[in-house]
Amino acid sequence: MKTDYKFGEVIRFNEAISFSDENVVFSNVFETEYGGVSNVALKAGQKLETHIAPFEVMVTLCVGEIDFTMLDMTHNMKAGEFLLMGANVPHSVVAKQDSIITLVKIKN
């Protein structure tokens, strides 16, 4: 497993990722050959254009508000909400507020 964190160590969530005015920030919590967990920080107005991921994904919005579009359906998500997405599904994200997303990715 690949990680910069130590097992058993408590990490302050707001110190694990920070925002950038220039671009969307990605931070891997851990990765294995079977998937992983990542955090994504977007300032209000930033977006991820339509793309696909080769994983089944649990998308959890931890902070803020986003519009998450998949299969031509837009979901307005607020902090504390999550959704599930299948592998290879085209999707995009627009941050309505400064937002942090946690992705749990599982390979089939």
Tab-separated table of N, CA and C in Angstrom:
chain	number	residue	atom	x	y	z
A	1	MET	N	0.833	-1.169	0.000
A	1	MET	CA	0.000	0.000	0.000
A	1	MET	C	0.881	1.237	0.000
A	2	LYS	N	0.447	2.255	-0.726
A	2	LYS	CA	1.194	3.507	-0.821
A	2	LYS	C	0.443	4.594	-0.046
A	3	THR	N	1.114	5.205	0.944
A	3	THR	CA	0.534	6.292	1.723
A	3	THR	C	1.638	7.116	2.365
A	4	ASP	N	1.316	8.367	2.645
A	4	ASP	CA	2.233	9.233	3.378
A	4	ASP	C	1.863	9.319	4.853
A	5	TYR	N	0.813	8.604	5.244
A	5	TYR	CA	0.318	8.656	6.618
A	5	TYR	C	0.716	7.400	7.373
A	6	LYS	N	0.686	7.475	8.695
A	6	LYS	CA	1.014	6.331	9.543
A	6	LYS	C	-0.269	5.719	10.088
A	7	PHE	N	-0.345	4.400	10.061
A	7	PHE	CA	-1.496	3.723	10.640
A	7	PHE	C	-1.579	4.039	12.128
A	8	GLY	N	-2.784	4.285	12.616
A	8	GLY	CA	-3.013	4.586	14.018
A	8	GLY	C	-2.807	6.041	14.394
A	9	GLU	N	-2.325	6.846	13.458
A	9	GLU	CA	-2.099	8.265	13.728
A	9	GLU	C	-3.355	9.055	13.354
A	10	VAL	N	-3.833	9.913	14.258
A	10	VAL	CA	-5.001	10.753	13.989
A	10	VAL	C	-4.547	11.962	13.183
A	11	ILE	N	-5.235	12.194	12.074
A	11	ILE	CA	-4.900	13.301	11.175
A	11	ILE	C	-6.042	14.310	11.203
A	12	ARG	N	-5.725	15.584	11.311
A	12	ARG	CA	-6.753	16.630	11.233
A	12	ARG	C	-7.133	16.785	9.765
A	13	PHE	N	-8.422	16.578	9.479
A	13	PHE	CA	-8.901	16.570	8.097
A	13	PHE	C	-8.510	17.855	7.362
A	14	ASN	N	-8.694	19.009	8.011
A	14	ASN	CA	-8.412	20.278	7.323
A	14	ASN	C	-6.922	20.518	7.110
A	15	GLU	N	-6.056	19.667	7.694
A	15	GLU	CA	-4.622	19.777	7.441
A	15	GLU	C	-4.149	18.753	6.403
A	16	ALA	N	-5.037	17.848	6.008
A	16	ALA	CA	-4.674	16.802	5.054
A	16	ALA	C	-4.759	17.288	3.606
A	17	ILE	N	-5.463	18.391	3.383
A	17	ILE	CA	-5.581	18.954	2.029
A	17	ILE	C	-5.839	20.446	2.162
A	18	SER	N	-5.368	21.206	1.185
A	18	SER	CA	-5.599	22.649	1.203
A	18	SER	C	-6.087	23.093	-0.166
A	19	PHE	N	-6.655	24.273	-0.217
A	19	PHE	CA	-7.181	24.823	-1.458
A	19	PHE	C	-6.106	25.580	-2.220
A	20	SER	N	-6.297	25.690	-3.536
A	20	SER	CA	-5.418	26.482	-4.389
A	20	SER	C	-6.289	27.369	-5.267
A	21	ASP	N	-5.917	28.639	-5.381
A	21	ASP	CA	-6.655	29.539	-6.268
A	21	ASP	C	-6.421	29.191	-7.739
A	22	GLU	N	-5.311	28.530	-8.038
A	22	GLU	CA	-4.939	28.248	-9.427
A	22	GLU	C	-5.584	26.988	-9.998
A	23	ASN	N	-5.718	25.938	-9.167
A	23	ASN	CA	-6.224	24.684	-9.721
A	23	ASN	C	-6.854	23.802	-8.639
A	24	VAL	N	-7.528	22.772	-9.100
A	24	VAL	CA	-8.107	21.773	-8.209
A	24	VAL	C	-6.960	20.985	-7.582
A	25	VAL	N	-7.072	20.670	-6.286
A	25	VAL	CA	-6.012	19.963	-5.568
A	25	VAL	C	-6.467	18.525	-5.283
A	26	PHE	N	-5.605	17.560	-5.621
A	26	PHE	CA	-5.848	16.146	-5.339
A	26	PHE	C	-4.835	15.677	-4.304
A	27	SER	N	-5.297	14.896	-3.331
A	27	SER	CA	-4.413	14.366	-2.303
A	27	SER	C	-4.787	12.913	-2.027
A	28	ASN	N	-3.846	11.999	-2.311
A	28	ASN	CA	-4.103	10.585	-2.039
A	28	ASN	C	-3.888	10.292	-0.564
A	29	VAL	N	-4.885	9.652	0.053
A	29	VAL	CA	-4.747	9.189	1.429
A	29	VAL	C	-3.996	7.868	1.401
A	30	PHE	N	-4.475	6.937	0.548
A	30	PHE	CA	-3.728	5.709	0.281
A	30	PHE	C	-4.174	5.124	-1.039
A	31	GLU	N	-3.290	4.303	-1.613
A	31	GLU	CA	-3.557	3.623	-2.874
A	31	GLU	C	-3.091	2.177	-2.772
A	32	THR	N	-3.861	1.281	-3.372
A	32	THR	CA	-3.445	-0.100	-3.541
A	32	THR	C	-3.757	-0.491	-4.977
A	33	GLU	N	-3.413	-1.701	-5.348
A	33	GLU	CA	-3.752	-2.157	-6.697
A	33	GLU	C	-5.259	-2.298	-6.875
A	34	TYR	N	-6.013	-2.303	-5.781
A	34	TYR	CA	-7.466	-2.501	-5.821
A	34	TYR	C	-8.263	-1.210	-5.709
A	35	GLY	N	-7.593	-0.075	-5.567
A	35	GLY	CA	-8.285	1.201	-5.439
A	35	GLY	C	-7.587	2.104	-4.458
A	36	GLY	N	-8.376	2.908	-3.731
A	36	GLY	CA	-7.783	3.804	-2.753
A	36	GLY	C	-8.768	4.841	-2.277
A	37	VAL	N	-8.243	5.788	-1.511
A	37	VAL	CA	-9.023	6.906	-0.986
A	37	VAL	C	-8.268	8.183	-1.324
A	38	SER	N	-8.997	9.158	-1.858
A	38	SER	CA	-8.404	10.449	-2.214
A	38	SER	C	-9.309	11.567	-1.750
A	39	ASN	N	-8.704	12.724	-1.477
A	39	ASN	CA	-9.451	13.949	-1.213
A	39	ASN	C	-9.224	14.897	-2.379
A	40	VAL	N	-10.263	15.663	-2.704
A	40	VAL	CA	-10.201	16.640	-3.783
A	40	VAL	C	-10.717	17.968	-3.229
A	41	ALA	N	-9.931	19.033	-3.371
A	41	ALA	CA	-10.335	20.362	-2.907
A	41	ALA	C	-10.552	21.278	-4.102
A	42	LEU	N	-11.726	21.894	-4.152
A	42	LEU	CA	-12.076	22.823	-5.224
A	42	LEU	C	-12.545	24.127	-4.602
A	43	LYS	N	-11.991	25.233	-5.062
A	43	LYS	CA	-12.491	26.545	-4.672
A	43	LYS	C	-13.789	26.796	-5.439
A	44	ALA	N	-14.639	27.659	-4.897
A	44	ALA	CA	-15.891	27.998	-5.572
A	44	ALA	C	-15.602	28.411	-7.013
A	45	GLY	N	-16.347	27.836	-7.945
A	45	GLY	CA	-16.172	28.139	-9.368
A	45	GLY	C	-15.236	27.200	-10.104
A	46	GLN	N	-14.371	26.497	-9.386
A	46	GLN	CA	-13.488	25.538	-10.061
A	46	GLN	C	-14.286	24.313	-10.496
A	47	LYS	N	-13.769	23.626	-11.518
A	47	LYS	CA	-14.490	22.461	-12.025
A	47	LYS	C	-13.553	21.387	-12.509
A	48	LEU	N	-14.094	20.201	-12.565
A	48	LEU	CA	-13.448	19.067	-13.233
A	48	LEU	C	-14.297	18.771	-14.460
A	49	GLU	N	-13.691	18.901	-15.615
A	49	GLU	CA	-14.417	18.631	-16.862
A	49	GLU	C	-14.800	17.146	-16.928
A	50	THR	N	-15.678	16.812	-17.837
A	50	THR	CA	-16.159	15.439	-17.973
A	50	THR	C	-14.992	14.478	-18.193
A	51	HIS	N	-14.975	13.429	-17.395
A	51	HIS	CA	-13.922	12.411	-17.464
A	51	HIS	C	-14.500	11.092	-16.937
A	52	ILE	N	-13.718	10.024	-17.030
A	52	ILE	CA	-14.133	8.732	-16.485
A	52	ILE	C	-13.054	8.224	-15.539
A	53	ALA	N	-13.451	7.312	-14.659
A	53	ALA	CA	-12.505	6.670	-13.740
A	53	ALA	C	-12.730	5.166	-13.824
A	54	PRO	N	-11.655	4.370	-13.788
A	54	PRO	CA	-11.788	2.921	-13.935
A	54	PRO	C	-12.143	2.221	-12.618
A	55	PHE	N	-12.892	2.905	-11.744
A	55	PHE	CA	-13.227	2.390	-10.423
A	55	PHE	C	-14.722	2.514	-10.156
A	56	GLU	N	-15.231	1.684	-9.264
A	56	GLU	CA	-16.503	1.957	-8.599
A	56	GLU	C	-16.132	3.015	-7.570
A	57	VAL	N	-16.957	4.053	-7.402
A	57	VAL	CA	-16.569	5.170	-6.542
A	57	VAL	C	-17.705	5.564	-5.599
A	58	MET	N	-17.335	5.785	-4.339
A	58	MET	CA	-18.231	6.445	-3.395
A	58	MET	C	-17.745	7.880	-3.300
A	59	VAL	N	-18.591	8.827	-3.694
A	59	VAL	CA	-18.273	10.246	-3.701
A	59	VAL	C	-18.933	10.863	-2.473
A	60	THR	N	-18.136	11.324	-1.519
A	60	THR	CA	-18.668	11.938	-0.296
A	60	THR	C	-18.265	13.401	-0.265
A	61	LEU	N	-19.247	14.276	-0.145
A	61	LEU	CA	-18.947	15.699	-0.027
A	61	LEU	C	-18.806	16.024	1.453
A	62	CYS	N	-17.597	16.344	1.863
A	62	CYS	CA	-17.288	16.603	3.276
A	62	CYS	C	-17.484	18.062	3.645
A	63	VAL	N	-17.183	18.959	2.708
A	63	VAL	CA	-17.251	20.405	2.942
A	63	VAL	C	-17.829	21.050	1.697
A	64	GLY	N	-18.731	22.020	1.845
A	64	GLY	CA	-19.172	22.848	0.732
A	64	GLY	C	-20.405	22.376	-0.002
A	65	GLU	N	-20.470	22.751	-1.278
A	65	GLU	CA	-21.592	22.420	-2.159
A	65	GLU	C	-21.066	22.283	-3.580
A	66	ILE	N	-21.487	21.233	-4.274
A	66	ILE	CA	-21.063	20.994	-5.657
A	66	ILE	C	-22.264	20.587	-6.511
A	67	ASP	N	-22.099	20.742	-7.815
A	67	ASP	CA	-22.975	20.097	-8.784
A	67	ASP	C	-22.169	18.952	-9.374
A	68	PHE	N	-22.651	17.724	-9.179
A	68	PHE	CA	-21.985	16.515	-9.668
A	68	PHE	C	-22.861	15.957	-10.773
A	69	THR	N	-22.329	15.934	-11.995
A	69	THR	CA	-23.103	15.466	-13.145
A	69	THR	C	-22.563	14.129	-13.616
A	70	MET	N	-23.470	13.147	-13.748
A	70	MET	CA	-23.115	11.853	-14.342
A	70	MET	C	-24.322	11.363	-15.110
A	71	LEU	N	-24.050	10.698	-16.221
A	71	LEU	CA	-25.115	10.181	-17.081
A	71	LEU	C	-26.136	11.273	-17.397
A	72	ASP	N	-25.638	12.477	-17.679
A	72	ASP	CA	-26.462	13.633	-18.053
A	72	ASP	C	-27.470	14.039	-16.987
A	73	MET	N	-27.243	13.633	-15.727
A	73	MET	CA	-28.101	14.056	-14.624
A	73	MET	C	-27.240	14.793	-13.599
A	74	THR	N	-27.642	16.026	-13.244
A	74	THR	CA	-26.885	16.824	-12.286
A	74	THR	C	-27.482	16.668	-10.898
A	75	HIS	N	-26.598	16.358	-9.943
A	75	HIS	CA	-26.982	16.225	-8.540
A	75	HIS	C	-26.362	17.378	-7.780
A	76	ASN	N	-27.190	18.205	-7.144
A	76	ASN	CA	-26.664	19.255	-6.283
A	76	ASN	C	-26.390	18.613	-4.935
A	77	MET	N	-25.110	18.533	-4.561
A	77	MET	CA	-24.711	17.873	-3.317
A	77	MET	C	-24.233	18.898	-2.305
A	78	LYS	N	-24.617	18.671	-1.050
A	78	LYS	CA	-24.190	19.516	0.058
A	78	LYS	C	-23.385	18.682	1.049
A	79	ALA	N	-22.587	19.344	1.866
A	79	ALA	CA	-21.735	18.656	2.840
A	79	ALA	C	-22.548	17.627	3.621
A	80	GLY	N	-21.949	16.434	3.769
A	80	GLY	CA	-22.591	15.350	4.508
A	80	GLY	C	-23.333	14.368	3.622
A	81	GLU	N	-23.378	14.627	2.312
A	81	GLU	CA	-24.077	13.731	1.385
A	81	GLU	C	-23.075	12.914	0.573
A	82	PHE	N	-23.522	11.739	0.112
A	82	PHE	CA	-22.684	10.925	-0.765
A	82	PHE	C	-23.534	10.282	-1.844
A	83	LEU	N	-22.848	9.821	-2.879
A	83	LEU	CA	-23.495	9.031	-3.926
A	83	LEU	C	-22.523	7.967	-4.396
A	84	LEU	N	-23.071	6.955	-5.040
A	84	LEU	CA	-22.261	5.870	-5.605
A	84	LEU	C	-22.257	6.007	-7.113
A	85	MET	N	-21.108	5.697	-7.711
A	85	MET	CA	-20.971	5.788	-9.162
A	85	MET	C	-20.234	4.554	-9.663
A	86	GLY	N	-20.699	4.011	-10.759
A	86	GLY	CA	-20.053	2.852	-11.353
A	86	GLY	C	-18.773	3.222	-12.080
A	87	ALA	N	-18.000	2.207	-12.385
A	87	ALA	CA	-16.751	2.406	-13.124
A	87	ALA	C	-17.046	2.876	-14.548
A	88	ASN	N	-16.145	3.686	-15.072
A	88	ASN	CA	-16.184	4.154	-16.455
A	88	ASN	C	-17.429	4.961	-16.805
A	89	VAL	N	-18.002	5.636	-15.817
A	89	VAL	CA	-19.163	6.498	-16.040
A	89	VAL	C	-18.669	7.932	-16.251
A	90	PRO	N	-19.017	8.557	-17.373
A	90	PRO	CA	-18.614	9.955	-17.573
A	90	PRO	C	-19.246	10.843	-16.495
A	91	HIS	N	-18.419	11.731	-15.924
A	91	HIS	CA	-18.922	12.614	-14.874
A	91	HIS	C	-18.102	13.901	-14.829
A	92	SER	N	-18.695	14.937	-14.212
A	92	SER	CA	-18.018	16.218	-14.057
A	92	SER	C	-18.454	16.839	-12.729
A	93	VAL	N	-17.678	17.841	-12.284
A	93	VAL	CA	-17.939	18.493	-11.003
A	93	VAL	C	-17.758	19.998	-11.161
A	94	VAL	N	-18.678	20.754	-10.562
A	94	VAL	CA	-18.541	22.206	-10.464
A	94	VAL	C	-18.750	22.570	-9.000
A	95	ALA	N	-17.791	23.299	-8.415
A	95	ALA	CA	-17.897	23.719	-7.018
A	95	ALA	C	-18.742	24.984	-6.928
A	96	LYS	N	-19.810	24.911	-6.159
A	96	LYS	CA	-20.657	26.071	-5.909
A	96	LYS	C	-20.099	26.891	-4.744
A	97	GLN	N	-19.413	26.209	-3.821
A	97	GLN	CA	-18.721	26.816	-2.680
A	97	GLN	C	-17.356	26.137	-2.592
A	98	ASP	N	-16.456	26.673	-1.777
A	98	ASP	CA	-15.216	25.952	-1.503
A	98	ASP	C	-15.612	24.576	-0.976
A	99	SER	N	-15.089	23.513	-1.584
A	99	SER	CA	-15.577	22.161	-1.301
A	99	SER	C	-14.442	21.162	-1.206
A	100	ILE	N	-14.647	20.149	-0.356
A	100	ILE	CA	-13.715	19.023	-0.268
A	100	ILE	C	-14.523	17.753	-0.442
A	101	ILE	N	-14.073	16.935	-1.393
A	101	ILE	CA	-14.714	15.665	-1.717
A	101	ILE	C	-13.768	14.542	-1.300
A	102	THR	N	-14.307	13.496	-0.682
A	102	THR	CA	-13.532	12.289	-0.423
A	102	THR	C	-14.035	11.216	-1.365
A	103	LEU	N	-13.102	10.596	-2.080
A	103	LEU	CA	-13.413	9.517	-3.023
A	103	LEU	C	-12.898	8.194	-2.483
A	104	VAL	N	-13.772	7.210	-2.400
A	104	VAL	CA	-13.375	5.843	-2.080
A	104	VAL	C	-13.503	5.072	-3.383
A	105	LYS	N	-12.362	4.582	-3.896
A	105	LYS	CA	-12.303	3.964	-5.225
A	105	LYS	C	-11.987	2.478	-5.092
A	106	ILE	N	-12.818	1.657	-5.735
A	106	ILE	CA	-12.638	0.207	-5.696
A	106	ILE	C	-12.582	-0.335	-7.124
A	107	LYS	N	-11.545	-1.105	-7.434
A	107	LYS	CA	-11.458	-1.762	-8.742
A	107	LYS	C	-12.204	-3.083	-8.702
A	108	ASN	N	-12.912	-3.377	-9.773
A	108	ASN	CA	-13.597	-4.672	-9.889
A	108	ASN	C	-12.607	-5.775	-10.184
